[in-house]
PDB file of C-alpha atoms in Angstrom:
ATOM      1  CA  MET A 175     111.302  53.720 120.805  1.00  0.00           C
ATOM      2  CA  THR A 176     111.988  53.399 117.109  1.00  0.00           C
ATOM      3  CA  PRO A 177     114.041  55.979 115.169  1.00  0.00           C
ATOM      4  CA  GLY A 178     112.046  59.136 114.476  1.00  0.00           C
ATOM      5  CA  GLU A 179     109.357  58.229 117.002  1.00  0.00           C
ATOM      6  CA  ASP A 180     108.580  60.668 119.805  1.00  0.00           C
ATOM      7  CA  SER A 181     107.084  59.409 123.042  1.00  0.00           C
ATOM      8  CA  GLY A 182     103.659  60.849 122.197  1.00  0.00           C
ATOM      9  CA  THR A 183     103.340  58.580 119.170  1.00  0.00           C
ATOM     10  CA  ARG A 184     104.891  55.788 121.225  1.00  0.00           C
ATOM     11  CA  VAL A 185     102.030  56.005 123.736  1.00  0.00           C
ATOM     12  CA  LEU A 186      99.524  55.828 120.877  1.00  0.00           C
ATOM     13  CA  GLY A 187     101.362  52.789 119.522  1.00  0.00           C
ATOM     14  CA  LEU A 188     101.172  51.146 122.949  1.00  0.00           C
ATOM     15  CA  ILE A 189      97.427  51.821 123.074  1.00  0.00           C
ATOM     16  CA  GLY A 190      97.068  49.877 119.824  1.00  0.00           C
ATOM     17  CA  GLU A 191      99.282  47.032 121.083  1.00  0.00           C
ATOM     18  CA  HIS A 192      97.456  46.684 124.408  1.00  0.00           C
ATOM     19  CA  LEU A 193      93.916  47.595 123.460  1.00  0.00           C
ATOM     20  CA  ASP A 194      92.481  44.303 124.732  1.00  0.00           C
ATOM     21  CA  SER A 195      94.036  44.731 128.186  1.00  0.00           C
ATOM     22  CA  ILE A 196      93.038  48.403 128.269  1.00  0.00           C
ATOM     23  CA  ARG A 197      89.449  47.430 127.603  1.00  0.00           C
ATOM     24  CA  ALA A 198      89.649  44.763 130.315  1.00  0.00           C
ATOM     25  CA  GLN A 199      91.004  47.232 132.900  1.00  0.00           C
ATOM     26  CA  LEU A 200      88.604  50.094 132.167  1.00  0.00           C
ATOM     27  CA  THR A 201      84.872  50.147 132.664  1.00  0.00           C
ATOM     28  CA  GLU A 202      82.797  50.232 129.493  1.00  0.00           C
ATOM     29  CA  GLU A 203      82.045  53.915 130.012  1.00  0.00           C
ATOM     30  CA  GLN A 204      85.731  54.718 130.594  1.00  0.00           C
ATOM     31  CA  TYR A 205      86.685  52.783 127.457  1.00  0.00           C
ATOM     32  CA  GLN A 206      84.071  54.494 125.312  1.00  0.00           C
ATOM     33  CA  LEU A 207      85.197  57.893 126.591  1.00  0.00           C
ATOM     34  CA  LEU A 208      88.763  56.979 125.592  1.00  0.00           C
ATOM     35  CA  LEU A 209      87.546  56.221 122.065  1.00  0.00           C
ATOM     36  CA  THR A 210      85.686  59.523 121.975  1.00  0.00           C
ATOM     37  CA  ARG A 211      88.848  61.383 122.993  1.00  0.00           C
ATOM     38  CA  LEU A 212      90.893  59.525 120.393  1.00  0.00           C
ATOM     39  CA  ARG A 213      88.422  60.522 117.686  1.00  0.00           C
ATOM     40  CA  ALA A 214      88.679  64.154 118.817  1.00  0.00           C
ATOM     41  CA  LEU A 215      92.486  63.949 118.641  1.00  0.00           C
ATOM     42  CA  ALA A 216      92.338  62.387 115.179  1.00  0.00           C
ATOM     43  CA  ASP A 217      90.115  65.252 113.998  1.00  0.00           C
ATOM     44  CA  THR A 218      92.375  67.989 115.408  1.00  0.00           C
ATOM     45  CA  PRO A 219      94.146  70.095 112.753  1.00  0.00           C
ATOM     46  CA  PRO A 220      97.810  69.021 112.988  1.00  0.00           C
ATOM     47  CA  ASP A 221      99.031  72.569 112.387  1.00  0.00           C
ATOM     48  CA  ASP A 222      97.313  73.698 115.617  1.00  0.00           C
ATOM     49  CA  SER A 223      99.937  72.323 118.000  1.00  0.00           C
ATOM     50  CA  ARG A 224      98.259  73.786 121.089  1.00  0.00           C
ATOM     51  CA  ALA A 225      94.957  72.082 120.211  1.00  0.00           C
ATOM     52  CA  VAL A 226      96.801  68.803 119.568  1.00  0.00           C
ATOM     53  CA  ARG A 227      98.429  69.034 122.961  1.00  0.00           C
ATOM     54  CA  ARG A 228      95.096  69.700 124.689  1.00  0.00           C
ATOM     55  CA  ALA A 229      93.457  66.793 122.830  1.00  0.00           C
ATOM     56  CA  PHE A 230      96.333  64.483 123.732  1.00  0.00           C
ATOM     57  CA  GLN A 231      96.066  65.495 127.403  1.00  0.00           C
ATOM     58  CA  ALA A 232      92.375  64.583 127.248  1.00  0.00           C
ATOM     59  CA  VAL A 233      93.365  61.109 125.998  1.00  0.00           C
ATOM     60  CA  ARG A 234      95.893  60.871 128.811  1.00  0.00           C
ATOM     61  CA  LEU A 235      93.194  61.690 131.379  1.00  0.00           C
ATOM     62  CA  CYS A 236      91.145  58.718 130.154  1.00  0.00           C
ATOM     63  CA  LEU A 237      94.126  56.376 130.682  1.00  0.00           C
ATOM     64  CA  LEU A 238      94.915  57.366 134.272  1.00  0.00           C
ATOM     65  CA  PRO A 239      92.587  54.686 135.782  1.00  0.00           C
ATOM     66  CA  LEU A 240      94.918  51.974 134.386  1.00  0.00           C
ATOM     67  CA  PRO A 241      97.104  50.189 136.978  1.00  0.00           C
ATOM     68  CA  PHE A 242     100.521  51.766 137.456  1.00  0.00           C
ATOM     69  CA  ASP A 243     102.256  48.622 136.129  1.00  0.00           C
ATOM     70  CA  HIS A 244     100.297  48.607 132.859  1.00  0.00           C
ATOM     71  CA  PRO A 245     102.662  49.364 129.920  1.00  0.00           C
ATOM     72  CA  VAL A 246     100.536  52.291 128.744  1.00  0.00           C
ATOM     73  CA  ARG A 247     100.186  53.763 132.253  1.00  0.00           C
ATOM     74  CA  GLU A 248     103.939  53.461 132.819  1.00  0.00           C
ATOM     75  CA  ALA A 249     104.605  55.376 129.602  1.00  0.00           C
ATOM     76  CA  LEU A 250     102.293  58.281 130.416  1.00  0.00           C
ATOM     77  CA  ASP A 251     104.660  60.059 132.790  1.00  0.00           C
ATOM     78  CA  SER A 252     107.469  60.179 130.226  1.00  0.00           C
ATOM     79  CA  VAL A 253     105.345  61.455 127.340  1.00  0.00           C
ATOM     80  CA  ARG A 254     107.158  63.783 124.964  1.00  0.00           C
ATOM     81  CA  LEU A 255     104.676  66.062 123.235  1.00  0.00           C
ATOM     82  CA  VAL A 256     106.454  69.280 122.393  1.00  0.00           C
ATOM     83  CA  ALA A 257     104.074  71.910 121.028  1.00  0.00           C
ATOM     84  CA  THR A 258     105.621  72.078 117.570  1.00  0.00           C
ATOM     85  CA  ALA A 259     104.233  71.041 114.212  1.00  0.00           C
ATOM     86  CA  PRO A 260     106.826  68.286 113.538  1.00  0.00           C
ATOM     87  CA  VAL A 261     105.501  66.469 116.626  1.00  0.00           C
ATOM     88  CA  SER A 262     101.817  67.351 116.227  1.00  0.00           C
ATOM     89  CA  LEU A 263     101.563  65.888 112.730  1.00  0.00           C
ATOM     90  CA  PRO A 264     102.786  62.354 113.587  1.00  0.00           C
ATOM     91  CA  VAL A 265     100.614  62.316 116.726  1.00  0.00           C
ATOM     92  CA  VAL A 266      97.485  63.064 114.685  1.00  0.00           C
ATOM     93  CA  LEU A 267      98.476  60.626 111.930  1.00  0.00           C
ATOM     94  CA  ARG A 268      99.185  57.834 114.437  1.00  0.00           C
ATOM     95  CA  THR A 269      95.804  58.423 116.048  1.00  0.00           C
ATOM     96  CA  GLN A 270      94.083  58.248 112.672  1.00  0.00           C
ATOM     97  CA  GLU A 271      95.894  54.969 111.938  1.00  0.00           C
ATOM     98  CA  LEU A 272      94.801  53.564 115.290  1.00  0.00           C
ATOM     99  CA  LEU A 273      91.159  54.434 114.636  1.00  0.00           C
ATOM    100  CA  ALA A 274      91.416  52.985 111.115  1.00  0.00           C
ATOM    101  CA  ARG A 275      92.566  49.699 112.648  1.00  0.00           C
ATOM    102  CA  LEU A 276      89.597  49.728 114.984  1.00  0.00           C
ATOM    103  CA  THR A 277      87.229  50.384 112.098  1.00  0.00           C
ATOM    104  CA  ALA A 278      88.810  47.620 110.020  1.00  0.00           C
ATOM    105  CA  GLY A 279      88.433  45.170 112.891  1.00  0.00           C
ATOM    106  CA  LEU A 280      92.185  44.583 113.328  1.00  0.00           C
ATOM    107  CA  ALA A 281      91.869  45.380 117.023  1.00  0.00           C
ATOM    108  CA  SER A 282      89.021  44.922 119.449  1.00  0.00           C
ATOM    109  CA  PRO A 283      86.192  46.972 117.885  1.00  0.00           C
ATOM    110  CA  PRO A 284      83.832  48.935 120.087  1.00  0.00           C
ATOM    111  CA  ALA A 285      80.383  47.412 119.967  1.00  0.00           C
ATOM    112  CA  PRO A 286      78.347  48.894 122.797  1.00  0.00           C
ATOM    113  CA  PRO A 287      74.598  48.332 122.762  1.00  0.00           C
ATOM    114  CA  ALA A 288      74.099  52.083 123.082  1.00  0.00           C
ATOM    115  CA  PRO A 289      76.363  55.115 123.015  1.00  0.00           C
ATOM    116  CA  PRO A 290      77.746  56.036 126.443  1.00  0.00           C
ATOM    117  CA  ASP A 291      76.686  59.135 128.264  1.00  0.00           C
ATOM    118  CA  THR A 292      80.052  60.833 127.837  1.00  0.00           C
ATOM    119  CA  ALA A 293      78.701  64.083 129.263  1.00  0.00           C
ATOM    120  CA  ALA A 294      77.914  62.267 132.512  1.00  0.00           C
ATOM    121  CA  ILE A 295      81.403  60.727 132.613  1.00  0.00           C
ATOM    122  CA  ILE A 296      83.067  64.093 132.102  1.00  0.00           C
ATOM    123  CA  ALA A 297      80.799  65.602 134.749  1.00  0.00           C
ATOM    124  CA  ALA A 298      81.868  62.878 137.192  1.00  0.00           C
ATOM    125  CA  VAL A 299      85.547  63.658 136.607  1.00  0.00           C
ATOM    126  CA  GLU A 300      84.921  67.368 137.077  1.00  0.00           C
ATOM    127  CA  HIS A 301      82.889  66.689 140.223  1.00  0.00           C
ATOM    128  CA  ARG A 302      85.830  64.731 141.670  1.00  0.00           C
ATOM    129  CA  LEU A 303      88.197  67.608 140.993  1.00  0.00           C
ATOM    130  CA  LEU A 304      85.768  70.151 142.443  1.00  0.00           C
ATOM    131  CA  ARG A 305      85.722  68.293 145.764  1.00  0.00           C
ATOM    132  CA  THR A 306      89.177  69.602 146.623  1.00  0.00           C
ATOM    133  CA  PRO A 307      89.087  72.620 148.995  1.00  0.00           C
ATOM    134  CA  ALA A 308      88.974  75.845 146.997  1.00  0.00           C
ATOM    135  CA  LEU A 309      88.735  79.615 147.241  1.00  0.00           C
ATOM    136  CA  SER A 310      85.988  81.620 145.589  1.00  0.00           C
ATOM    137  CA  ALA A 311      86.745  84.193 142.911  1.00  0.00           C
ATOM    138  CA  ALA A 312      85.932  86.954 145.412  1.00  0.00           C
ATOM    139  CA  GLU A 313      88.358  85.533 147.970  1.00  0.00           C
ATOM    140  CA  VAL A 314      91.139  85.372 145.401  1.00  0.00           C
ATOM    141  CA  ARG A 315      90.443  88.894 144.191  1.00  0.00           C
ATOM    142  CA  GLY A 316      90.633  90.015 147.809  1.00  0.00           C
ATOM    143  CA  ARG A 317      94.138  88.651 148.074  1.00  0.00           C
ATOM    144  CA  TYR A 318      95.068  90.768 145.063  1.00  0.00           C
ATOM    145  CA  ARG A 319      93.168  93.850 146.328  1.00  0.00           C
ATOM    146  CA  GLY A 320      90.699  93.651 143.488  1.00  0.00           C
ATOM    147  CA  SER A 321      93.248  93.059 140.739  1.00  0.00           C
ATOM    148  CA  ALA A 322      93.022  90.079 138.420  1.00  0.00           C
ATOM    149  CA  PRO A 323      94.896  87.016 139.748  1.00  0.00           C
ATOM    150  CA  PRO A 324      97.692  85.457 137.688  1.00  0.00           C
ATOM    151  CA  PRO A 325      96.366  83.555 134.653  1.00  0.00           C
ATOM    152  CA  GLU A 326      98.548  80.600 135.646  1.00  0.00           C
ATOM    153  CA  LEU A 327      96.288  79.832 138.612  1.00  0.00           C
ATOM    154  CA  ILE A 328      93.957  76.892 138.072  1.00  0.00           C
ATOM    155  CA  ARG A 329      90.391  78.194 137.909  1.00  0.00           C
ATOM    156  CA  LEU A 330      87.625  75.594 137.802  1.00  0.00           C
ATOM    157  CA  ALA A 331      84.097  76.545 136.819  1.00  0.00           C
ATOM    158  CA  ASP A 332      81.653  75.176 139.394  1.00  0.00           C
ATOM    159  CA  PRO A 333      78.086  75.209 138.010  1.00  0.00           C
ATOM    160  CA  ASP A 334      76.691  76.064 141.460  1.00  0.00           C
ATOM    161  CA  LEU A 335      79.411  78.164 143.113  1.00  0.00           C
ATOM    162  CA  GLY A 336      81.040  79.895 140.163  1.00  0.00           C
ATOM    163  CA  ASP A 337      84.782  80.022 139.609  1.00  0.00           C
ATOM    164  CA  ARG A 338      86.799  78.111 142.193  1.00  0.00           C
ATOM    165  CA  TYR A 339      90.560  78.225 142.736  1.00  0.00           C
ATOM    166  CA  PRO A 340      91.925  75.020 144.351  1.00  0.00           C
ATOM    167  CA  GLU A 341      93.340  76.029 147.711  1.00  0.00           C
ATOM    168  CA  PHE A 342      96.482  73.905 147.424  1.00  0.00           C
ATOM    169  CA  GLN A 343      97.889  76.503 145.037  1.00  0.00           C
ATOM    170  CA  PHE A 344      98.311  79.014 147.896  1.00  0.00           C
ATOM    171  CA  GLU A 345     100.674  79.115 150.842  1.00  0.00           C
ATOM    172  CA  PRO A 346      98.911  78.535 154.198  1.00  0.00           C
ATOM    173  CA  GLY A 347      97.497  81.392 156.230  1.00  0.00           C
ATOM    174  CA  GLY A 348      96.179  83.495 153.384  1.00  0.00           C
ATOM    175  CA  GLY A 349      99.477  83.581 151.578  1.00  0.00           C
ATOM    176  CA  ALA A 350     100.358  84.104 147.939  1.00  0.00           C
ATOM    177  CA  PRO A 351     100.460  81.267 145.399  1.00  0.00           C
ATOM    178  CA  TYR A 352     103.451  78.956 145.600  1.00  0.00           C
ATOM    179  CA  GLU A 353     105.946  79.999 142.944  1.00  0.00           C
ATOM    180  CA  VAL A 354     106.433  76.351 142.009  1.00  0.00           C
ATOM    181  CA  VAL A 355     102.675  75.971 141.459  1.00  0.00           C
ATOM    182  CA  LEU A 356     102.652  78.895 139.055  1.00  0.00           C
ATOM    183  CA  GLU A 357     105.688  77.487 137.244  1.00  0.00           C
ATOM    184  CA  VAL A 358     104.182  74.008 136.937  1.00  0.00           C
ATOM    185  CA  ASN A 359     100.829  75.428 135.856  1.00  0.00           C
ATOM    186  CA  ARG A 360     102.545  77.357 133.072  1.00  0.00           C
ATOM    187  CA  VAL A 361     104.129  74.123 131.850  1.00  0.00           C
ATOM    188  CA  LEU A 362     100.747  72.353 131.983  1.00  0.00           C
ATOM    189  CA  LEU A 363      98.927  75.180 130.138  1.00  0.00           C
ATOM    190  CA  ALA A 364      96.537  75.607 133.052  1.00  0.00           C
ATOM    191  CA  ASP A 365      95.066  78.725 131.463  1.00  0.00           C
ATOM    192  CA  ALA A 366      93.858  76.627 128.504  1.00  0.00           C
ATOM    193  CA  ASP A 367      93.282  73.288 130.250  1.00  0.00           C
ATOM    194  CA  PRO A 368      92.549  73.912 133.963  1.00  0.00           C
ATOM    195  CA  TRP A 369      90.885  70.514 134.415  1.00  0.00           C
ATOM    196  CA  GLY A 370      93.924  68.685 133.053  1.00  0.00           C
ATOM    197  CA  ALA A 371      96.263  70.723 135.258  1.00  0.00           C
ATOM    198  CA  ALA A 372      94.112  70.085 138.340  1.00  0.00           C
ATOM    199  CA  ASP A 373      94.046  66.389 137.546  1.00  0.00           C
ATOM    200  CA  TRP A 374      97.866  66.348 137.294  1.00  0.00           C
ATOM    201  CA  TRP A 375      98.207  67.824 140.777  1.00  0.00           C
ATOM    202  CA  LEU A 376      95.553  65.594 142.365  1.00  0.00           C
ATOM    203  CA  SER A 377      96.224  62.216 140.680  1.00  0.00           C
ATOM    204  CA  GLY A 378      98.935  59.649 141.276  1.00  0.00           C
ATOM    205  CA  ASN A 379     102.185  60.282 139.436  1.00  0.00           C
ATOM    206  CA  ALA A 380     104.581  57.401 138.776  1.00  0.00           C
ATOM    207  CA  TRP A 381     107.397  59.833 137.955  1.00  0.00           C
ATOM    208  CA  LEU A 382     107.150  61.117 141.567  1.00  0.00           C
ATOM    209  CA  GLY A 383     106.815  57.700 143.186  1.00  0.00           C
ATOM    210  CA  GLY A 384     103.091  57.094 142.742  1.00  0.00           C
ATOM    211  CA  GLY A 385     101.595  59.771 144.962  1.00  0.00           C
ATOM    212  CA  PRO A 386      99.807  62.935 143.862  1.00  0.00           C
ATOM    213  CA  PRO A 387     102.105  65.926 143.311  1.00  0.00           C
ATOM    214  CA  VAL A 388      99.939  68.084 145.594  1.00  0.00           C
ATOM    215  CA  ALA A 389     101.062  65.988 148.573  1.00  0.00           C
ATOM    216  CA  LEU A 390     104.692  66.804 147.787  1.00  0.00           C
ATOM    217  CA  LEU A 391     104.445  70.598 147.967  1.00  0.00           C
ATOM    218  CA  GLY A 392     107.063  71.667 150.502  1.00  0.00           C
ATOM    219  CA  VAL A 393     108.216  68.052 150.861  1.00  0.00           C
ATOM    220  CA  ARG A 394     110.063  67.344 147.634  1.00  0.00           C
ATOM    221  CA  PRO A 395     112.320  70.007 146.080  1.00  0.00           C
ATOM    222  CA  ASP A 396     110.518  72.350 143.719  1.00  0.00           C
ATOM    223  CA  ARG A 397     112.737  71.197 140.859  1.00  0.00           C
ATOM    224  CA  ASP A 398     111.309  67.664 141.216  1.00  0.00           C
ATOM    225  CA  LEU A 399     107.748  68.898 140.706  1.00  0.00           C
ATOM    226  CA  VAL A 400     108.732  71.061 137.766  1.00  0.00           C
ATOM    227  CA  GLY A 401     110.709  68.171 136.295  1.00  0.00           C
ATOM    228  CA  ALA A 402     107.710  65.858 136.540  1.00  0.00           C
ATOM    229  CA  ALA A 403     105.525  68.398 134.735  1.00  0.00           C
ATOM    230  CA  VAL A 404     108.156  68.898 132.039  1.00  0.00           C
ATOM    231  CA  ALA A 405     108.421  65.112 131.668  1.00  0.00           C
ATOM    232  CA  LEU A 406     104.751  65.061 130.734  1.00  0.00           C
ATOM    233  CA  ALA A 407     104.607  68.205 128.618  1.00  0.00           C
ATOM    234  CA  GLU A 408     107.979  68.148 126.883  1.00  0.00           C
ATOM    235  CA  GLY A 409     109.786  64.924 127.706  1.00  0.00           C
ATOM    236  CA  ASP A 410     112.684  63.944 129.924  1.00  0.00           C
TER     237      ASP A 410
END
């Protein structure tokens, strides 16, 4: 990492350096979705640090299919993207520079015969996350005797079944949410980005040895799970 460079801009730099191998490892639809997310990040107002963080997490989601030993994939779990303007501005500027290189033809330019169906790709990702066992909104309200559940709980909007709360967040036997889940979800801004938070729990995590964090609930110390979330959201 060069002086003055945070790990968020470092990841963007690595994307530019390894764009050819990224394109080779991703399907065409996955690659085009990555470009779409990069354009959205480049267009995000840099003074809206929360929006920058959400847009960057969307870029990160597109890179998760890369092999664990890919330089960009290895860097994802040590991303430093503190929600402050001094970090948001260079992240947006670096993204704009990366897209300018693509436009100028200095890196592999996208040249698909037709625009990808990004809505279908996003729907496929959401469908995968919705397959995890979940509680209905009524079931969760019942656990809180009709009161609103904590905003930190991941709530996914199912087009057919309504709001769904992934069951892994709760202790077995109708118990309350795991305290560590609520703490991690706060770090991951689950109230603003529930899909990104759900993906973090259900996808492989190199920082935790390659497995999904959800499999480590009650197995690894809570501080390890929180540390892995902080490593993504704020840096080591």
